[in-house]
XYZ file of C-alpha atoms in Angstrom:
674
model
C 5.788 -5.490 52.940
C 4.366 -8.824 51.740
C 7.597 -9.458 49.696
C 9.504 -9.844 52.903
C 7.369 -12.799 53.938
C 8.000 -14.682 50.554
C 10.110 -17.875 51.199
C 12.153 -16.888 48.072
C 12.963 -13.575 49.642
C 14.589 -15.392 52.580
C 16.548 -17.803 50.160
C 17.704 -14.826 48.199
C 18.842 -13.091 51.233
C 20.807 -16.011 52.221
C 22.450 -16.339 48.679
C 23.396 -12.764 48.876
C 24.781 -13.093 52.360
C 26.825 -16.088 51.176
C 28.224 -14.199 48.105
C 29.229 -11.137 50.458
C 30.797 -13.495 52.993
C 32.900 -15.000 50.310
C 34.391 -11.683 49.380
C 35.110 -10.658 52.989
C 36.117 -13.663 54.955
C 38.640 -16.416 53.868
C 36.656 -19.765 53.501
C 37.872 -22.957 52.540
C 36.021 -25.435 50.026
C 36.210 -28.114 52.564
C 34.379 -25.993 55.114
C 31.622 -25.088 52.415
C 31.260 -28.863 51.355
C 30.747 -29.775 55.119
C 28.413 -27.150 55.701
C 26.121 -27.945 52.689
C 26.096 -31.599 53.748
C 25.275 -30.774 57.272
C 22.502 -28.259 56.333
C 20.996 -30.670 53.821
C 20.845 -33.393 56.226
C 19.349 -31.169 58.905
C 16.671 -29.824 56.461
C 15.695 -33.288 55.361
C 15.444 -34.546 59.056
C 13.475 -31.495 60.337
C 11.029 -31.778 57.476
C 9.862 -35.181 58.774
C 8.857 -33.761 62.200
C 7.223 -30.465 61.063
C 3.788 -32.069 61.141
C 4.345 -33.496 64.651
C 5.777 -30.695 66.416
C 5.523 -27.103 65.069
C 8.666 -26.155 66.796
C 10.540 -27.859 63.999
C 9.218 -25.217 61.499
C 11.723 -22.792 63.183
C 14.570 -25.399 62.889
C 13.543 -26.224 59.284
C 13.779 -22.360 58.490
C 17.042 -22.040 60.255
C 18.582 -24.824 58.203
C 17.062 -23.623 54.909
C 18.618 -20.083 55.686
C 21.948 -21.679 56.563
C 21.869 -23.895 53.347
C 21.217 -20.826 51.052
C 24.194 -18.921 52.700
C 26.333 -21.995 51.890
C 24.999 -22.198 48.363
C 25.877 -18.504 47.802
C 29.362 -19.054 49.196
C 29.855 -22.164 46.951
C 28.386 -20.426 43.885
C 30.972 -17.563 44.432
C 33.750 -20.080 44.987
C 32.914 -21.832 41.634
C 32.760 -18.761 39.524
C 36.099 -17.367 41.062
C 38.434 -18.299 38.151
C 41.578 -17.573 39.767
C 41.055 -20.192 42.421
C 41.924 -22.688 39.666
C 45.675 -23.562 39.518
C 45.542 -23.110 35.844
C 44.543 -19.553 36.005
C 47.425 -17.236 34.845
C 47.515 -15.425 38.155
C 48.750 -18.727 39.633
C 51.244 -19.277 36.734
C 52.925 -15.691 36.337
C 55.254 -15.121 39.210
C 57.017 -12.050 37.638
C 54.927 -9.398 35.745
C 56.113 -6.497 33.639
C 58.330 -8.721 31.225
C 57.870 -9.900 27.624
C 55.682 -12.907 27.098
C 54.427 -15.008 24.355
C 50.644 -15.308 24.566
C 47.853 -17.289 22.606
C 44.729 -15.133 23.089
C 41.149 -15.264 21.798
C 39.230 -11.963 21.345
C 35.946 -11.936 22.910
C 34.871 -8.081 23.210
C 35.738 -4.774 21.973
C 36.133 -2.038 24.664
C 36.296 1.677 24.729
C 39.595 3.002 23.408
C 41.868 5.195 25.106
C 43.879 8.205 23.454
C 46.816 5.906 22.558
C 45.375 2.255 22.385
C 42.515 0.063 21.047
C 41.519 -2.028 23.751
C 39.795 -5.522 23.700
C 38.672 -8.224 26.200
C 40.662 -11.469 25.612
C 40.548 -14.973 26.810
C 44.088 -16.552 27.378
C 44.758 -20.058 25.825
C 48.418 -20.251 26.759
C 51.371 -18.304 28.238
C 54.902 -19.129 27.033
C 53.655 -22.386 25.599
C 52.022 -23.269 28.875
C 48.220 -24.073 28.813
C 46.429 -21.464 31.001
C 42.955 -19.676 31.065
C 41.580 -16.406 32.211
C 40.793 -12.835 30.882
C 43.043 -10.086 29.820
C 42.589 -6.662 28.557
C 44.673 -6.392 25.361
C 46.060 -2.820 24.484
C 47.035 -2.395 20.917
C 48.736 0.961 20.141
C 46.763 3.099 17.485
C 49.881 3.531 15.559
C 49.743 -0.233 14.658
C 46.340 -0.319 12.855
C 47.341 -2.027 9.807
C 44.958 -4.913 10.195
C 41.301 -5.032 11.376
C 40.561 -7.387 14.349
C 37.148 -9.411 14.703
C 35.660 -10.825 17.724
C 36.564 -14.495 17.464
C 40.048 -13.999 16.061
C 42.750 -16.202 17.669
C 45.830 -14.168 18.174
C 49.573 -14.843 18.699
C 50.831 -11.904 20.858
C 54.235 -10.878 22.085
C 53.784 -8.396 24.698
C 54.365 -7.177 28.387
C 51.793 -8.250 31.077
C 50.994 -5.851 33.953
C 49.005 -6.672 36.762
C 46.075 -4.320 37.832
C 47.393 -1.681 40.193
C 45.466 -0.555 43.202
C 44.425 3.243 43.237
C 47.617 5.481 43.426
C 45.739 8.323 45.069
C 43.290 8.420 48.075
C 39.575 8.564 47.309
C 39.679 7.824 43.595
C 37.654 5.172 41.659
C 39.151 1.672 42.373
C 39.492 0.477 38.797
C 41.581 -2.516 39.901
C 38.675 -3.776 41.996
C 36.120 -3.166 39.258
C 38.134 -5.311 36.805
C 38.600 -7.904 39.334
C 34.888 -8.272 39.983
C 34.824 -9.203 36.263
C 37.534 -11.675 36.608
C 40.180 -9.615 34.904
C 43.336 -9.305 36.847
C 45.885 -7.957 34.334
C 46.436 -6.162 31.030
C 48.744 -6.795 28.050
C 50.588 -4.160 26.001
C 51.632 -5.505 22.759
C 54.992 -5.516 21.091
C 54.114 -7.652 18.132
C 50.779 -9.232 17.031
C 49.783 -12.125 14.454
C 46.219 -13.182 13.477
C 46.300 -17.003 13.558
C 42.669 -17.971 12.730
C 39.209 -17.367 13.378
C 37.340 -19.508 15.991
C 33.777 -19.348 15.507
C 31.076 -19.362 18.481
C 27.779 -17.887 19.076
C 29.206 -15.000 20.932
C 31.744 -14.214 17.995
C 29.051 -14.519 15.436
C 26.633 -12.156 17.223
C 29.387 -9.599 17.793
C 30.566 -9.555 14.121
C 26.830 -9.572 13.093
C 26.524 -6.414 15.268
C 29.725 -4.954 13.606
C 28.016 -5.583 10.220
C 25.090 -3.514 11.351
C 27.213 -0.854 12.722
C 29.143 -0.736 9.280
C 26.019 -0.293 7.336
C 24.894 2.409 9.795
C 28.130 4.245 9.220
C 27.526 4.258 5.442
C 24.105 5.793 6.023
C 23.526 9.695 5.970
C 23.543 9.947 9.853
C 25.903 12.449 11.426
C 28.559 10.919 13.484
C 27.468 12.217 16.827
C 23.989 11.268 16.490
C 25.051 7.673 14.983
C 27.006 6.982 18.206
C 23.911 8.005 20.232
C 21.818 5.710 18.209
C 24.238 2.680 18.638
C 23.950 3.255 22.426
C 20.221 3.625 22.456
C 19.401 0.439 20.332
C 22.658 -1.636 20.351
C 24.017 -0.788 23.793
C 27.453 0.259 22.313
C 28.714 3.295 24.198
C 32.298 3.083 23.220
C 32.363 5.941 20.604
C 30.080 8.483 22.457
C 32.145 11.562 23.155
C 32.803 12.420 26.939
C 31.045 15.658 26.426
C 27.833 14.073 25.375
C 28.073 11.491 28.022
C 28.518 14.326 30.650
C 25.581 16.119 29.359
C 23.319 12.935 29.704
C 24.605 12.471 33.357
C 23.883 16.065 34.260
C 20.422 15.835 32.816
C 19.644 12.598 34.613
C 19.319 10.656 31.415
C 22.351 8.558 31.262
C 20.148 5.391 31.841
C 18.644 5.863 28.325
C 22.023 5.113 26.919
C 22.215 1.820 28.657
C 19.984 -0.928 27.024
C 17.739 -2.203 29.826
C 14.125 -3.101 30.512
C 12.731 -0.350 28.427
C 14.368 -1.707 25.374
C 13.722 -5.347 26.022
C 9.989 -4.498 26.613
C 9.812 -2.768 23.408
C 11.278 -5.625 21.717
C 8.879 -8.205 23.343
C 5.922 -6.186 22.263
C 7.384 -5.583 18.824
C 7.836 -9.255 18.324
C 4.453 -10.110 19.821
C 2.878 -7.624 17.316
C 4.575 -9.518 14.451
C 3.522 -12.931 15.628
C -0.397 -11.804 15.975
C -1.333 -13.810 12.838
C -0.183 -17.060 14.570
C -3.128 -18.439 16.307
C -3.481 -18.948 20.003
C -3.966 -22.775 19.819
C -1.703 -24.790 22.089
C 0.858 -25.330 19.458
C 0.708 -21.665 18.206
C 0.985 -20.227 21.695
C 3.968 -22.467 22.389
C 5.652 -21.462 19.112
C 5.111 -17.735 19.786
C 6.579 -18.277 23.368
C 9.632 -19.967 21.890
C 10.150 -17.136 19.220
C 9.648 -14.232 21.926
C 12.311 -15.877 24.252
C 14.714 -16.477 21.460
C 14.240 -12.782 20.249
C 14.721 -11.389 23.763
C 17.929 -13.367 24.288
C 19.225 -12.759 20.903
C 18.835 -9.150 21.397
C 20.508 -9.417 24.739
C 23.622 -11.204 23.181
C 23.519 -8.839 20.276
C 23.942 -5.745 22.790
C 26.541 -7.419 24.907
C 24.854 -9.067 27.864
C 25.401 -6.103 30.260
C 24.045 -6.902 33.801
C 20.929 -4.553 33.008
C 20.105 -6.285 29.833
C 20.497 -9.761 31.458
C 18.317 -8.727 34.316
C 15.642 -7.452 31.756
C 15.786 -10.373 29.326
C 15.438 -12.916 32.374
C 12.563 -11.022 33.947
C 10.572 -10.783 30.531
C 11.273 -14.457 29.815
C 9.559 -15.312 32.988
C 6.807 -13.047 32.240
C 6.303 -14.463 28.820
C 6.230 -18.071 30.412
C 3.610 -16.827 32.718
C 1.376 -15.240 30.180
C 1.731 -18.460 28.079
C 0.638 -20.627 31.098
C -2.244 -18.019 31.528
C -1.312 -17.585 34.994
C -1.420 -14.406 37.010
C 2.229 -13.206 37.050
C 3.399 -11.992 40.434
C 5.911 -9.221 39.334
C 7.788 -9.448 42.769
C 8.239 -13.211 42.240
C 9.566 -12.664 38.861
C 12.016 -10.049 40.218
C 13.274 -12.430 42.932
C 13.574 -15.330 40.703
C 15.349 -13.466 37.925
C 17.881 -12.057 40.593
C 18.267 -15.379 42.147
C 19.054 -17.186 38.708
C 21.456 -14.569 37.530
C 23.467 -14.520 40.844
C 23.623 -18.338 40.753
C 25.061 -18.180 37.185
C 27.122 -14.941 37.634
C 27.709 -14.018 41.222
C 30.044 -11.179 40.241
C 26.998 -9.131 38.877
C 26.226 -8.395 42.524
C 29.157 -5.954 42.704
C 28.181 -4.216 39.363
C 26.874 -0.784 39.741
C 24.468 -1.158 36.822
C 23.034 -4.370 38.151
C 22.488 -2.807 41.594
C 20.963 0.463 40.118
C 18.560 -1.355 37.896
C 17.073 -3.814 40.391
C 16.837 -1.007 43.092
C 15.014 1.231 40.445
C 12.605 -1.446 39.239
C 11.827 -2.542 42.955
C 10.876 1.068 43.904
C 8.921 1.592 40.622
C 6.753 -1.592 41.576
C 6.485 -0.534 45.187
C 6.436 3.271 45.348
C 4.844 4.280 41.957
C 1.461 2.998 42.884
C 1.482 4.964 46.108
C 2.551 8.185 44.090
C 0.120 7.659 41.281
C -2.742 7.277 43.844
C -2.181 10.882 45.049
C -4.024 12.134 41.974
C -6.103 10.407 39.363
C -6.152 12.519 36.061
C -9.388 12.022 33.889
C -7.837 12.625 30.506
C -5.524 10.267 28.884
C -2.775 12.490 27.921
C -2.601 14.097 31.331
C -2.596 10.778 32.872
C 0.230 9.542 30.484
C 2.532 12.240 31.664
C 1.396 11.877 35.323
C 2.604 8.132 35.007
C 5.905 9.217 33.567
C 6.308 11.661 36.446
C 5.490 9.164 39.079
C 7.566 6.363 37.581
C 10.578 8.801 37.316
C 10.187 9.849 41.015
C 9.815 6.189 42.156
C 12.921 5.050 40.230
C 14.982 8.137 41.245
C 14.044 7.831 45.006
C 15.137 4.123 44.964
C 18.437 4.709 43.043
C 19.387 8.116 44.384
C 21.363 6.986 47.387
C 23.276 4.626 45.533
C 23.925 6.844 42.693
C 25.181 9.653 45.161
C 27.442 7.057 46.707
C 28.976 5.847 43.523
C 29.009 9.213 41.550
C 28.841 11.883 44.222
C 26.348 13.994 42.132
C 22.452 14.457 41.732
C 20.775 15.788 38.638
C 18.083 18.134 39.960
C 16.202 18.311 36.823
C 15.732 14.505 36.188
C 11.959 14.654 36.188
C 11.931 17.551 33.568
C 14.299 15.343 31.287
C 12.045 12.229 31.612
C 8.842 14.358 30.870
C 10.413 15.800 27.760
C 12.298 12.753 26.345
C 10.321 9.680 27.145
C 7.509 10.348 24.528
C 10.280 11.114 22.003
C 12.309 8.104 22.904
C 9.455 5.749 22.009
C 9.349 7.294 18.570
C 13.150 7.062 18.257
C 13.254 3.479 19.281
C 10.460 2.445 16.867
C 12.201 3.935 13.882
C 15.579 2.896 15.198
C 14.624 -0.836 15.364
C 13.333 -0.408 11.838
C 16.560 1.207 10.735
C 18.528 -1.735 12.441
C 16.426 -4.147 10.533
C 17.353 -2.590 7.237
C 21.105 -2.139 8.206
C 21.232 -5.948 8.586
C 21.278 -6.001 4.697
C 22.307 -2.699 3.374
C 22.782 1.091 4.431
C 19.694 2.846 5.744
C 17.876 4.825 2.866
C 18.429 8.665 2.948
C 14.969 9.689 3.967
C 14.739 7.362 6.944
C 18.456 8.144 7.866
C 17.736 11.879 7.845
C 14.481 11.639 9.869
C 16.452 9.564 12.496
C 19.157 12.179 12.503
C 16.728 14.983 13.172
C 15.080 13.112 15.990
C 18.411 12.304 17.536
C 19.465 15.875 17.198
C 16.375 17.134 18.830
C 16.962 14.573 21.685
C 20.616 15.811 22.076
C 19.287 19.464 22.123
C 16.756 18.828 24.912
C 19.593 16.973 26.958
C 22.035 19.908 26.266
C 19.342 22.533 27.401
C 18.524 20.709 30.749
C 22.239 19.794 31.365
C 23.275 23.468 30.928
C 21.365 24.530 34.045
C 24.379 23.555 36.067
C 23.125 25.392 39.173
C 20.602 22.261 39.706
C 23.290 19.831 39.189
C 24.590 19.129 42.759
C 28.197 17.856 42.518
C 30.751 16.511 44.786
C 28.462 15.298 47.418
C 30.416 13.431 50.248
C 28.500 10.268 50.961
C 29.862 7.237 52.916
C 28.782 3.683 53.135
C 27.242 4.221 56.366
C 25.174 7.272 55.203
C 24.015 5.030 52.265
C 22.698 2.492 54.600
C 21.111 5.213 56.807
C 19.559 6.702 53.711
C 17.769 3.718 52.580
C 16.578 3.023 56.192
C 14.744 6.475 56.233
C 13.361 5.876 52.776
C 11.913 2.467 53.432
C 10.455 3.378 56.771
C 9.012 6.673 55.284
C 7.190 4.650 52.664
C 5.906 2.133 55.112
C 4.374 4.953 57.148
C 2.916 6.446 54.074
C 1.337 3.147 53.318
C -0.102 2.508 56.758
C 0.219 5.924 58.815
C 0.292 5.316 62.600
C 2.358 6.672 65.594
C 4.975 3.646 65.994
C 5.852 3.900 62.318
C 6.201 7.585 62.533
C 8.508 7.239 65.588
C 10.617 4.834 63.710
C 10.699 7.408 60.716
C 12.151 10.174 63.151
C 14.513 7.673 64.842
C 15.979 6.702 61.356
C 16.294 10.342 60.460
C 18.244 11.037 63.864
C 20.327 8.056 63.115
C 21.285 9.306 59.696
C 22.071 12.842 61.159
C 24.144 11.313 63.899
C 26.212 9.226 61.232
C 26.744 12.476 59.357
C 27.779 14.475 62.430
C 30.212 11.821 63.796
C 31.924 11.451 60.389
C 32.191 15.236 60.033
C 33.496 15.488 63.549
C 36.089 12.754 62.923
C 37.485 14.645 59.844
C 38.005 17.823 61.923
C 40.266 16.052 64.237
C 42.555 14.781 61.646
C 45.930 16.217 60.126
C 47.796 14.983 57.176
C 50.109 15.927 54.460
C 49.768 13.979 51.229
C 51.997 13.891 48.157
C 49.815 12.699 45.335
C 50.754 10.774 42.240
C 50.301 13.085 39.099
C 51.700 12.503 35.728
C 54.205 15.327 34.853
C 52.943 17.407 37.764
C 53.471 17.777 41.478
C 50.402 18.060 43.833
C 50.708 18.394 47.492
C 47.888 18.905 50.085
C 48.122 19.915 53.794
C 44.843 19.071 55.682
C 43.806 20.426 59.151
C 40.470 19.175 59.937
C 38.159 19.837 56.915
C 40.297 22.800 55.503
C 42.950 21.812 52.935
C 45.824 23.883 51.543
C 46.981 22.872 48.097
C 50.717 23.205 46.908
C 51.274 22.998 43.153
C 52.184 24.912 40.042
C 49.773 27.533 38.584
C 48.214 25.497 35.820
C 47.107 22.999 38.496
C 45.848 25.619 40.851
C 43.776 27.243 38.312
C 41.780 24.011 37.321
C 41.277 22.389 40.807
C 37.521 22.371 40.282
C 37.942 20.005 37.421
C 40.941 17.921 38.865
C 39.502 14.373 39.541
C 42.446 13.540 41.934
C 41.910 16.621 44.246
C 38.011 16.373 44.043
C 37.961 12.713 44.861
C 40.137 13.436 48.027
C 37.827 16.375 49.012
C 34.600 14.380 48.757
C 35.811 11.314 50.494
C 37.194 13.331 53.406
C 34.255 15.850 53.821
C 36.726 18.611 52.988
C 37.140 21.937 51.061
C 40.039 24.005 49.844
C 40.925 26.927 52.066
C 44.240 28.080 50.330
C 46.076 27.656 47.190
C 49.989 28.137 47.258
C 52.700 27.655 44.815
C 55.319 24.984 45.557
C 57.900 25.753 48.266
C 61.270 24.462 48.778
C 60.623 23.512 52.459
C 57.516 22.258 54.265
C 57.070 21.907 58.116
C 54.478 19.355 59.121
C 54.186 17.597 62.635
C 57.664 18.467 63.682
C 59.011 16.896 60.300
C 60.953 18.994 57.568
C 60.248 18.073 54.027
C 62.710 19.532 51.571
C 61.676 19.850 48.058
C 64.471 19.626 45.241
C 63.071 20.517 41.794
C 64.489 21.049 38.293
C 66.685 23.924 39.314
C 68.668 21.583 41.684
C 69.118 24.380 44.232
C 69.228 23.449 47.930
C 70.687 24.591 51.102
C 73.226 22.449 52.809
C 72.326 23.813 56.261
C 69.011 22.111 56.383
C 68.649 18.678 57.640
C 65.365 17.329 56.339
C 63.541 14.332 57.581
C 62.064 13.552 54.135
C 63.494 14.640 50.861
C 61.131 15.056 47.990
C 62.435 15.197 44.408
C 60.248 16.705 41.710
C 60.485 17.594 38.114
C 63.652 15.519 37.060
C 66.539 17.501 38.536
C 70.000 16.664 37.380
C 71.658 15.605 40.495
C 74.202 13.002 41.893
C 72.028 10.967 44.552
C 75.300 9.525 46.176
C 76.715 13.134 46.786
C 73.268 14.279 47.871
C 72.923 11.493 50.567
C 76.310 12.492 51.659
C 75.154 16.093 52.413
C 71.871 15.078 53.897
C 70.890 11.980 55.909
C 67.086 11.866 55.401
C 64.772 9.265 56.931
C 62.872 8.846 53.623
C 63.422 9.623 49.909
C 60.136 10.499 47.996
C 59.762 10.746 44.216
C 56.505 11.768 42.423
C 55.399 11.255 38.972
C 56.799 14.496 37.419
C 60.321 12.838 37.142
C 61.880 10.973 34.236
C 61.589 7.084 34.921
C 65.368 6.638 33.811
C 66.386 8.994 36.575
C 64.123 7.309 39.009
C 65.959 3.853 38.521
C 69.315 5.304 39.119
C 68.272 7.151 42.418
C 66.377 4.027 43.552
C 69.534 1.874 43.125
C 71.704 4.393 45.037
C 69.092 4.433 47.910
C 69.171 0.792 48.041
C 72.806 0.646 48.523
C 72.783 3.288 51.131
C 69.806 1.501 52.786
C 67.465 4.614 52.822
C 63.723 4.049 52.250
C 62.750 4.924 48.788
C 59.079 5.665 47.702
C 58.028 6.356 44.179
C 54.361 7.324 43.935
C 53.766 5.798 40.408
C 54.497 2.429 41.809
C 53.575 2.623 45.615
C 51.103 5.346 45.378
C 50.433 8.469 47.258
C 52.696 9.240 50.297
C 51.015 10.384 53.579
C 52.501 11.887 56.730
């Protein structure tokens, strides 16, 4: 792989290592500054002796690698907002109480069933200057005014710090938000619009809202309109969960994320419009400026997601290379774009979209030429579909392990989906961009709107047809981080062997396969030797699992037991522990586990005084006197799940505190494990 030999590759690896080290090891700013100074001096000194003694090349390279690592650490340090004393996390000592906030709206987010959600930048808290980002939740009952990006708001509300996952194996939403420098959410009591604060970001966002408003007034059905908004403008907030699920099952969810396909189309479209301008020095420079401005205007308009930033950066470098009439090394462009993005936004490294887009693009560049050389069709139409197929396979092979690791499913018919929708997608995008240009000024004319609607209906029909073959959608795949690394080792070594087949590389492939199998067997065996009982946190319900090896018994009510296949809490636990359900049982009043007795008191409030439990589990809000109950029993632990009224829980907790008995409420402390 020639790309590994590029000096830029080694610098990028160093920066990546530095960003990862910052997230895993506590490092002081003083240590970073001393390290940068030492490495810079060493790099400069060794550069003078390279010509005299070749040995200094190794020293020079070592200092360069160390310096790039320290640059990665310093970049992550600079962009870590809560390291500043004025950040709200360093000012708020007690959360979950009413506060007066001065907020600036910067982005509209996907709404929940009860709330409209916005991303805000804080200006002050309780009159004290502050900064940082909040998620603002406004109840849908309070929709008397329309908010715009750029509005400055006076808010009276409660600030809640992000919570860690309350159940094992589920998606860590708190960490996801922290990667975006969001550490808390605000739920409003009262809100007042102060003024509008203009900015490029706000102007572009409101310009997009104007386009969306004109599109809504056009004769395009709501479902198709939401897909169009995602395809062209990158706005997925209003797509229904059912449609999104079908795109995931069909392996086509990437088309709903504005990325390289869209940016490439914009570049070609703008280049076509600029053809009348001559190729003189001034004309060529003018076209370059217009193309770059168009790419980044489109990127800002669609919300600057990691994938769109990556694509806009790459195509900007390609445009500059074409302007200078130099052969553009696409690998260099890939590395430079990634390095620049991470220097300005190191948190993108932990974004799933960023990781998947770069992996998919890298494997397209590396693997697709190998796949396409297997067969060279003579006819243009056959070659067109063969190229679609090879690109799809290359991208899917590159992204597959990471996709399974994050989403635990694999769409078996992804290649069919791409063959069917990519030709149609080109037509939809061309007409869609034309419709967007009209929507800048007015609603889209009826004929264009209807043609657009029919094309989108046809696209959704294809997606629905492919997604309906659920037997070929592999779900709930257990896949650990170690298996992820092992899988990429197998894929990379196998491609290297295909490029240059010889015995040593073949042996390495077999060793990597054995390593991956060993990882799977070891992790599978480790689960078989484990036993645990877990009380989950579930709103208005009680869920208990007893695990012995890879077999799980689930205790709950009938409605939960009948829908376990769709229960995210249980399925996440099964996947993360390589387990499967062996028994489903209704809740019992007494459970025995590892010589411990767990007594369950439910809404009937019926319990035997003869039993002396080790753990007392209270569910379904029974009307009981905790003080009297503790006189009857002397449990080591009181456990309360999410099926109880909060008003009852506070009284029970106060009593347990007086009696000095440990109290565990799953909605605050998370699941309880024995």
